[in-house]
CSV table of C-alpha atoms and ligand atoms in Angstrom, one decimal:
chain,number,residue,atom,x,y,z
V,113,MET,CA,8.1,-22.2,-5.5
V,114,LYS,CA,8.8,-21.7,-9.0
V,115,CYS,CA,11.3,-18.5,-9.9
V,116,SER,CA,8.0,-16.4,-11.2
V,117,GLU,CA,6.4,-17.0,-7.3
V,118,ILE,CA,9.8,-15.9,-5.9
V,119,GLN,CA,10.0,-13.0,-8.0
V,120,ASP,CA,6.1,-12.3,-7.1
V,121,LEU,CA,7.2,-11.9,-3.7
V,122,ILE,CA,11.1,-10.3,-3.8
V,123,LEU,CA,8.3,-7.4,-5.5
V,124,THR,CA,6.6,-7.0,-2.8
V,125,ASP,CA,6.3,-8.8,0.6
V,126,TYR,CA,9.9,-9.7,0.8
V,127,ILE,CA,11.2,-6.3,0.1
V,128,ASP,CA,8.3,-4.6,2.5
V,129,GLY,CA,9.1,-7.2,5.4
V,130,GLU,CA,5.5,-8.4,5.2
V,131,VAL,CA,6.5,-12.4,5.0
V,132,ASN,CA,6.9,-15.1,7.4
V,133,GLU,CA,10.5,-16.8,9.0
V,134,SER,CA,10.0,-20.2,6.5
V,135,THR,CA,8.9,-18.5,3.3
V,136,LYS,CA,11.6,-15.7,3.9
V,137,ARG,CA,14.2,-18.4,3.8
V,138,LYS,CA,13.4,-20.1,1.0
V,139,ILE,CA,13.4,-17.0,-1.1
V,140,GLU,CA,16.6,-16.3,1.1
V,141,GLU,CA,18.2,-19.5,-0.6
V,142,CYS,CA,16.8,-18.7,-3.8
V,143,ILE,CA,18.7,-15.6,-4.2
V,144,GLU,CA,21.7,-17.0,-3.2
V,145,GLY,CA,21.3,-19.7,-5.2
V,146,CYS,CA,19.4,-19.2,-8.4
V,147,GLU,CA,21.5,-15.8,-10.6
V,148,GLU,CA,18.5,-14.8,-12.1
V,149,CYS,CA,16.3,-14.2,-8.8
V,150,ARG,CA,19.3,-12.8,-7.5
V,151,ALA,CA,19.3,-10.3,-10.9
V,152,PHE,CA,15.8,-9.7,-10.4
V,153,PHE,CA,16.2,-8.7,-5.8
V,154,GLU,CA,19.0,-6.4,-7.6
V,155,ALA,CA,17.1,-4.5,-9.8
V,156,VAL,CA,13.5,-4.1,-7.4
V,157,GLN,CA,16.4,-3.0,-4.8
V,158,SER,CA,17.9,-0.3,-6.8
V,159,THR,CA,15.0,1.1,-8.5
V,160,GLY,CA,12.5,0.3,-5.9
V,161,SER,CA,12.9,0.5,-2.5
V,162,ASP,CA,16.7,2.0,-2.2
V,163,PRO,CA,15.9,5.3,-3.8
V,164,PHE,CA,12.8,5.9,-0.8
V,165,GLU,CA,14.7,4.9,2.0
V,166,ALA,CA,16.8,7.6,3.9
V,167,LEU,CA,15.0,10.9,2.2
V,168,GLU,CA,15.2,14.0,3.6
V,169,ARG,CA,12.3,14.4,5.9
V,170,LYS,CA,10.3,17.1,4.8
V,171,THR,CA,8.4,19.9,6.9
V,172,PRO,CA,6.3,22.7,7.0
V,173,SER,CA,7.4,26.7,8.0
V,174,ASP,CA,6.0,27.9,11.0
V,175,ASN,CA,3.5,30.4,9.4
V,176,VAL,CA,2.0,27.0,8.3
V,177,TRP,CA,0.2,26.9,12.3
V,178,LEU,CA,-0.2,30.7,12.1
V,179,ASN,CA,-2.5,30.4,9.0
V,180,ILE,CA,-4.1,28.0,10.5
V,181,LYS,CA,-4.9,29.1,14.1
V,182,GLU,CA,-5.9,32.3,12.3
V,183,ASN,CA,-8.4,30.6,10.4
V,184,ILE,CA,-9.9,28.2,12.6
V,185,THR,CA,-10.3,30.9,15.5
V,186,ARG,CA,-11.8,32.9,13.1
V,187,PRO,CA,-15.2,34.1,14.4
V,188,ALA,CA,-18.7,32.5,12.9
V,189,SER,CA,-19.5,36.0,10.5
V,190,GLU,CA,-16.1,36.2,9.1
V,191,GLN,CA,-15.9,33.2,8.0
V,192,LYS,CA,-19.2,33.7,6.3
V,193,VAL,CA,-17.6,36.6,4.5
V,194,TYR,CA,-14.7,34.3,4.0
V,195,PHE,CA,-17.3,31.6,2.2
V,196,LEU,CA,-18.3,34.5,-0.1
V,197,ASP,CA,-14.9,35.6,-1.1
V,198,THR,CA,-14.2,32.4,-2.1
V,199,VAL,CA,-17.3,32.7,-3.6
V,200,LYS,CA,-16.3,35.6,-5.8
V,201,GLN,CA,-12.5,34.5,-6.5
V,202,THR,CA,-14.0,31.7,-8.5
V,203,PHE,CA,-16.8,33.2,-10.7
V,204,GLU,CA,-15.0,36.3,-11.6
V,205,PRO,CA,-12.4,35.0,-14.3
V,206,PHE,CA,-15.3,34.0,-16.1
V,207,ILE,CA,-18.0,37.7,-14.9
V,208,ASN,CA,-16.4,40.5,-15.3
V,209,PHE,CA,-19.5,42.7,-12.6
V,210,ARG,CA,-19.7,42.3,-9.4
V,211,MET,CA,-20.9,39.5,-7.8
V,212,PRO,CA,-24.6,41.5,-6.0
V,213,ALA,CA,-24.8,43.3,-9.0
V,214,PHE,CA,-24.6,39.7,-10.9
V,215,VAL,CA,-27.4,38.7,-9.2
V,216,LEU,CA,-29.9,40.8,-9.2
V,217,THR,CA,-29.7,41.3,-12.4
V,218,ALA,CA,-30.0,38.0,-13.1
V,219,VAL,CA,-33.3,37.9,-11.3
V,220,VAL,CA,-34.8,41.0,-12.5
V,221,LEU,CA,-33.9,39.1,-16.2
V,222,LEU,CA,-35.2,36.0,-15.3
V,223,PHE,CA,-38.8,38.2,-13.7
V,224,VAL,CA,-38.7,40.1,-16.6
V,225,MET,CA,-38.7,36.9,-19.4
V,226,MET,CA,-41.5,35.5,-17.3
V,227,ASN,CA,-43.7,38.2,-17.8
V,228,VAL,CA,-42.8,38.4,-21.3
V,229,PHE,CA,-42.9,35.2,-22.4
V,230,PRO,CA,-45.1,33.1,-20.0
V,231,ILE,CA,-44.6,29.6,-19.7
V,232,ASN,CA,-48.1,27.3,-21.9
V,233,LYS,CA,-47.9,24.0,-21.4
V,234,ASP,CA,-48.9,23.6,-25.2
V,235,ASP,CA,-46.0,25.9,-26.4
V,236,ASN,CA,-43.8,24.0,-23.7
V,237,GLN,CA,-44.5,20.7,-25.2
V,238,VAL,CA,-44.0,22.4,-29.0
V,239,ALA,CA,-41.0,24.0,-28.5
V,240,TYR,CA,-38.8,21.3,-26.4
V,241,VAL,CA,-39.9,18.2,-27.7
V,242,HIS,CA,-39.3,17.7,-31.0
V,243,SER,CA,-38.8,13.5,-31.1
V,244,GLU,CA,-38.9,10.7,-28.8
V,245,GLN,CA,-35.3,10.2,-29.4
V,246,GLU,CA,-33.9,13.9,-28.9
V,247,LEU,CA,-35.9,13.3,-25.4
V,248,GLU,CA,-34.8,9.5,-24.5
V,249,TYR,CA,-30.8,11.3,-25.6
V,250,LEU,CA,-31.3,14.1,-23.1
V,251,ALA,CA,-32.6,11.9,-20.2
V,252,PHE,CA,-29.7,10.0,-21.3
V,253,LEU,CA,-27.4,12.8,-20.3
V,254,THR,CA,-28.7,14.0,-17.3
V,255,ASP,CA,-29.3,10.8,-15.8
V,256,ASP,CA,-25.2,10.4,-16.6
V,257,GLU,CA,-24.1,13.1,-15.1
V,258,GLU,CA,-25.9,13.4,-12.7
V,259,GLU,CA,-24.8,9.3,-11.3
V,260,ASP,CA,-21.9,10.6,-11.5
V,261,ASP,CA,-21.3,13.7,-9.5
V,262,LEU,CA,-23.3,12.2,-6.7
V,263,GLY,CA,-21.3,8.8,-7.3
V,264,GLU,CA,-18.0,10.9,-6.7
V,265,TYR,CA,-19.1,13.0,-3.5
V,266,VAL,CA,-20.4,10.1,-2.1
V,267,GLU,CA,-17.6,8.7,-2.6
V,268,VAL,CA,-15.2,11.4,-0.9
V,269,ILE,CA,-17.0,11.7,1.8
V,270,GLU,CA,-17.3,7.8,2.9
V,271,GLU,CA,-13.5,8.1,2.6
V,272,TYR,CA,-13.1,11.2,5.5
V,273,PHE,CA,-15.7,9.7,7.6
V,274,LEU,CA,-15.5,6.2,7.8
N,217,MET,CA,2.3,10.1,18.6
N,218,ASN,CA,0.9,7.8,20.1
N,219,ASP,CA,1.0,9.9,23.1
N,220,ILE,CA,-2.3,12.0,21.7
N,221,THR,CA,-4.9,10.9,24.2
N,222,ASN,CA,-8.4,10.6,23.3
N,223,GLN,CA,-9.5,13.0,25.9
N,224,THR,CA,-6.6,15.6,24.2
N,225,ILE,CA,-9.0,14.9,21.1
N,226,GLU,CA,-12.5,15.7,22.7
N,227,LYS,CA,-11.3,19.4,24.7
N,228,ALA,CA,-9.9,19.8,20.4
N,229,ALA,CA,-12.7,18.8,19.2
N,230,ASN,CA,-14.8,21.4,21.7
N,231,GLY,CA,-12.4,24.1,20.3
N,232,ASP,CA,-9.4,23.6,22.8
N,233,ILE,CA,-6.7,25.6,20.5
N,234,ASP,CA,-3.9,24.2,22.5
N,235,ALA,CA,-4.9,20.8,22.3
N,236,PHE,CA,-5.4,21.2,19.2
N,237,GLU,CA,-2.3,22.4,18.9
N,238,LEU,CA,-1.2,19.9,20.3
N,239,ILE,CA,-2.0,17.3,18.1
N,240,TYR,CA,-0.8,19.4,15.1
N,241,ARG,CA,2.8,19.7,16.6
N,242,LYS,CA,2.5,15.2,17.0
N,243,CYS,CA,1.0,15.2,12.7
N,244,CYS,CA,2.5,18.1,10.8
N,245,SER,CA,5.9,16.4,10.0
N,246,PHE,CA,4.2,13.4,8.5
N,247,VAL,CA,1.3,15.0,6.8
N,248,HIS,CA,4.3,17.9,5.6
N,249,ASN,CA,6.1,14.7,4.0
N,250,VAL,CA,3.0,12.6,2.8
N,251,ALA,CA,2.1,15.7,0.9
N,252,PHE,CA,5.4,17.0,-0.5
N,253,ARG,CA,5.3,13.7,-2.8
N,254,ILE,CA,2.3,14.1,-4.0
N,255,VAL,CA,2.6,17.6,-4.7
N,256,THR,CA,6.1,18.2,-5.3
N,257,THR,CA,6.9,21.0,-4.1
N,258,GLN,CA,7.3,22.9,-0.3
N,259,ASP,CA,4.6,26.3,-1.0
N,260,ASP,CA,2.1,23.7,-2.5
N,261,ALA,CA,3.2,20.9,0.4
N,262,GLU,CA,2.4,24.3,3.2
N,263,GLU,CA,-0.9,24.2,1.3
N,264,VAL,CA,-2.3,20.8,1.6
N,265,THR,CA,-0.9,20.5,4.8
N,266,GLN,CA,-3.1,23.9,5.7
N,267,GLU,CA,-6.1,22.4,4.1
N,268,VAL,CA,-5.7,19.4,6.3
N,269,PHE,CA,-5.5,20.6,9.5
N,270,ILE,CA,-8.3,23.0,8.8
N,271,SER,CA,-10.5,19.7,7.7
N,272,VAL,CA,-9.1,17.7,11.0
N,273,TYR,CA,-10.0,21.1,12.6
N,274,ARG,CA,-13.9,21.4,11.3
N,275,ASN,CA,-14.3,17.2,12.1
N,276,LEU,CA,-13.0,15.8,14.7
N,277,LYS,CA,-16.1,15.4,16.1
N,278,ASN,CA,-17.1,13.6,13.4
N,279,PHE,CA,-14.4,11.6,14.5
N,280,ARG,CA,-14.8,7.4,15.9
N,281,PHE,CA,-12.6,6.2,18.5
N,282,ASN,CA,-12.3,3.2,17.9
N,283,ALA,CA,-10.3,3.8,14.7
N,284,SER,CA,-6.5,4.8,14.6
N,285,PHE,CA,-6.8,8.8,14.8
N,286,LYS,CA,-3.0,8.6,13.0
N,287,THR,CA,-5.0,6.9,10.4
N,288,TRP,CA,-7.3,8.6,9.7
N,289,ILE,CA,-5.5,12.3,9.7
N,290,TYR,CA,-3.1,10.2,6.8
N,291,ARG,CA,-6.6,9.3,5.0
N,292,ILE,CA,-7.5,13.1,5.1
N,293,THR,CA,-4.3,14.0,4.1
N,294,ILE,CA,-3.9,11.5,1.1
N,295,ASN,CA,-7.6,12.7,-0.1
N,296,THR,CA,-7.2,16.3,0.3
N,297,ALA,CA,-3.5,16.0,-1.5
N,298,VAL,CA,-4.3,13.8,-4.2
N,299,ASN,CA,-7.4,16.5,-5.0
N,300,LEU,CA,-5.9,19.5,-5.2
N,301,SER,CA,-3.0,18.7,-7.0
N,302,LYS,CA,-6.1,17.3,-10.2
N,303,LYS,CA,-7.0,20.8,-9.5
N,304,TRP,CA,-3.6,22.6,-9.8
N,305,ASP,CA,-2.9,21.0,-12.6
N,306,ARG,CA,-5.9,21.4,-14.5
N,307,ASN,CA,-5.3,25.5,-13.7
N,308,ARG,CA,-1.3,25.5,-14.5
N,309,ARG,CA,-1.2,23.1,-17.4
N,310,ARG,CA,-0.3,26.0,-19.1
N,311,GLU,CA,2.1,27.5,-16.9
N,312,VAL,CA,3.6,23.7,-16.7
N,313,SER,CA,6.5,24.4,-19.4
N,314,PHE,CA,7.8,27.8,-18.9
N,315,ASP,CA,8.4,26.5,-14.9
N,316,GLU,CA,10.3,23.1,-16.5
N,317,SER,CA,13.0,25.2,-18.2
N,318,GLU,CA,13.7,27.7,-15.6
N,319,MET,CA,14.3,24.7,-13.2
N,320,ALA,CA,16.5,23.6,-15.7
N,321,VAL,CA,18.1,26.9,-15.0
N,322,ALA,CA,17.4,27.6,-11.4
N,323,GLY,CA,19.0,24.3,-10.4
N,324,ARG,CA,22.9,25.1,-11.7
N,325,SER,CA,22.6,28.0,-8.8
N,326,GLY,CA,22.5,27.7,-5.2
N,327,THR,CA,25.2,25.3,-3.2
N,328,ASP,CA,26.2,21.6,-3.7
N,329,ALA,CA,24.2,20.2,-0.7
N,330,SER,CA,20.9,22.2,-1.8
N,331,VAL,CA,21.6,21.5,-5.4
N,332,GLU,CA,21.7,17.5,-3.9
N,333,LYS,CA,18.8,17.8,-2.1
N,334,GLN,CA,16.9,19.2,-5.1
N,335,ASP,CA,18.2,16.2,-7.2
N,336,GLN,CA,17.4,13.6,-4.7
N,337,ASP,CA,13.6,15.6,-4.7
N,338,ALA,CA,13.0,15.4,-8.7
N,339,TYR,CA,14.8,12.4,-9.3
N,340,ILE,CA,12.2,10.6,-6.8
N,341,ALA,CA,8.8,13.1,-8.2
N,342,SER,CA,10.4,11.2,-12.2
N,343,LEU,CA,10.1,8.1,-10.5
N,344,LEU,CA,7.1,7.8,-8.8
N,345,ASN,CA,5.8,10.4,-12.3
N,346,GLN,CA,5.7,7.1,-14.2
N,347,LEU,CA,2.8,6.0,-11.8
N,348,ASN,CA,-0.7,6.0,-12.0
N,349,GLU,CA,-2.3,8.0,-8.4
N,350,ASP,CA,-3.1,4.8,-6.6
N,351,GLN,CA,0.6,3.3,-7.1
N,352,LYS,CA,1.8,6.2,-6.6
N,353,VAL,CA,0.1,6.8,-2.6
N,354,CYS,CA,0.7,3.0,-1.9
N,355,LEU,CA,4.5,3.5,-2.4
N,356,ILE,CA,4.8,6.6,-1.1
N,357,LEU,CA,2.9,5.0,1.9
N,358,ARG,CA,4.9,1.8,1.9
N,359,SER,CA,8.7,3.0,1.4
N,360,ILE,CA,9.1,6.4,2.2
N,361,GLU,CA,6.4,6.7,5.7
N,362,GLY,CA,6.8,3.0,6.1
N,363,LEU,CA,3.5,1.8,6.4
N,364,SER,CA,2.3,-2.1,6.7
N,365,TYR,CA,0.2,-3.8,4.3
N,366,ALA,CA,-2.8,-3.4,6.4
N,367,GLU,CA,-1.8,0.0,7.7
N,368,ILE,CA,-2.1,1.1,4.1
N,369,ALA,CA,-5.5,-0.8,3.8
N,370,ASP,CA,-6.8,0.7,6.5
N,371,VAL,CA,-6.2,4.2,5.5
N,372,LEU,CA,-7.0,4.0,2.3
N,373,ASN,CA,-10.2,1.3,2.8
N,374,ILE,CA,-9.4,-1.0,0.3
N,375,ASN,CA,-8.3,-5.0,0.6
N,376,ILE,CA,-4.8,-5.5,1.6
N,377,ASN,CA,-4.2,-7.4,-1.8
N,378,THR,CA,-5.4,-4.6,-3.4
N,379,VAL,CA,-2.6,-3.4,-1.4
N,380,ARG,CA,-0.4,-5.9,-2.9
N,381,THR,CA,-1.2,-5.7,-6.6
N,382,ARG,CA,-0.8,-1.9,-6.6
N,383,ILE,CA,2.3,-2.3,-4.9
N,384,LYS,CA,3.9,-4.8,-7.3
N,385,ARG,CA,2.1,-2.7,-10.4
N,386,GLY,CA,4.0,-0.2,-9.3
N,387,ARG,CA,7.7,-1.3,-8.7
N,388,GLU,CA,7.1,-3.4,-12.1
N,389,LYS,CA,6.6,0.2,-13.9
N,390,LEU,CA,9.8,1.4,-12.2
N,391,LEU,CA,11.8,-1.7,-13.1
N,392,ASN,CA,11.0,-1.0,-16.8
N,393,PHE,CA,11.6,3.0,-16.4
N,394,LYS,CA,14.9,2.0,-15.5
N,395,LYS,CA,15.4,-0.4,-18.4
N,396,GLU,CA,14.1,2.1,-20.7
N,397,VAL,CA,16.7,4.9,-19.1
N,398,MET,CA,19.9,2.6,-19.8
N,399,ASN,CA,18.7,1.6,-22.6
N,400,ASN,CA,18.8,4.9,-23.8
N,401,GLU,CA,22.1,6.1,-22.4
N,402,VAL,CA,23.9,2.5,-23.9
W,256,ZN,ZN1,15.4,-18.5,-9.3
């Protein structure tokens, strides 16, 4: 084995105890006999493995379990309220008024708009599609975004349950 | 960990809170420990731990018994910690400069032992900070949690050679970082 190959193994499998006996022996011969490989081994040990060994293990405080228990034993009806709260908390920084009022206003506004400006097919085409190029560009934008979001979502689900 | 029986898992999946508490007691230490090294503070790690076990509880019915339960929990932990850490990073970006100066001051107080622990945690965080997310996760699972390459491949659902490459690139970065630090000191 060349020194570069030995050093690749030192950096990974050797330090991590993933090599078999005969490879281990070859690597150790090189560490003993070759200045460069020994220096490399010592550097890897001091930065790549020693600092992480025998670290104090962190443990959660007692109230973590109490919070979990409180959450999972909450009746389903209250969980729904909790969900609405989360939605509210998420949107509150952006919207100053209360959610139900906001939703109601939005619905009423939409209704009024639809009556004042009835959708006409011909108008639609004139209003929204200025050129084929623009249409293609818009389609490209939407496609891209949708694919990205979906891809990420599927990946997360897969990672959880595979 | 090995004494979590399939029966315990089934009971917990059917809403037996005592059975679920047993699972929590056996697993909370490694969940929290991994979370701490990813999010770097005790408070955030506790929040991750909480999220993980709520997720685990809600998804117990989806657990397949041919898979390793521990591997499954590690996977949920990594996903939750990485996702929350990204979310918090975005939200807290503005606060960072203040927190850093505050930490530098806070570091001076406390008993010797607690300062030493803070220093050690800060040192580990500064090393892990040199790595990208993938390399960081692999090195935490290998060097801090002691998982084998095959176990890491299982947790992350990737090829074992990908694990090897990430660990190699990660340690190379650490070696270069150390060189830079030493050059700056001279
Ligand atoms: Zn050599």
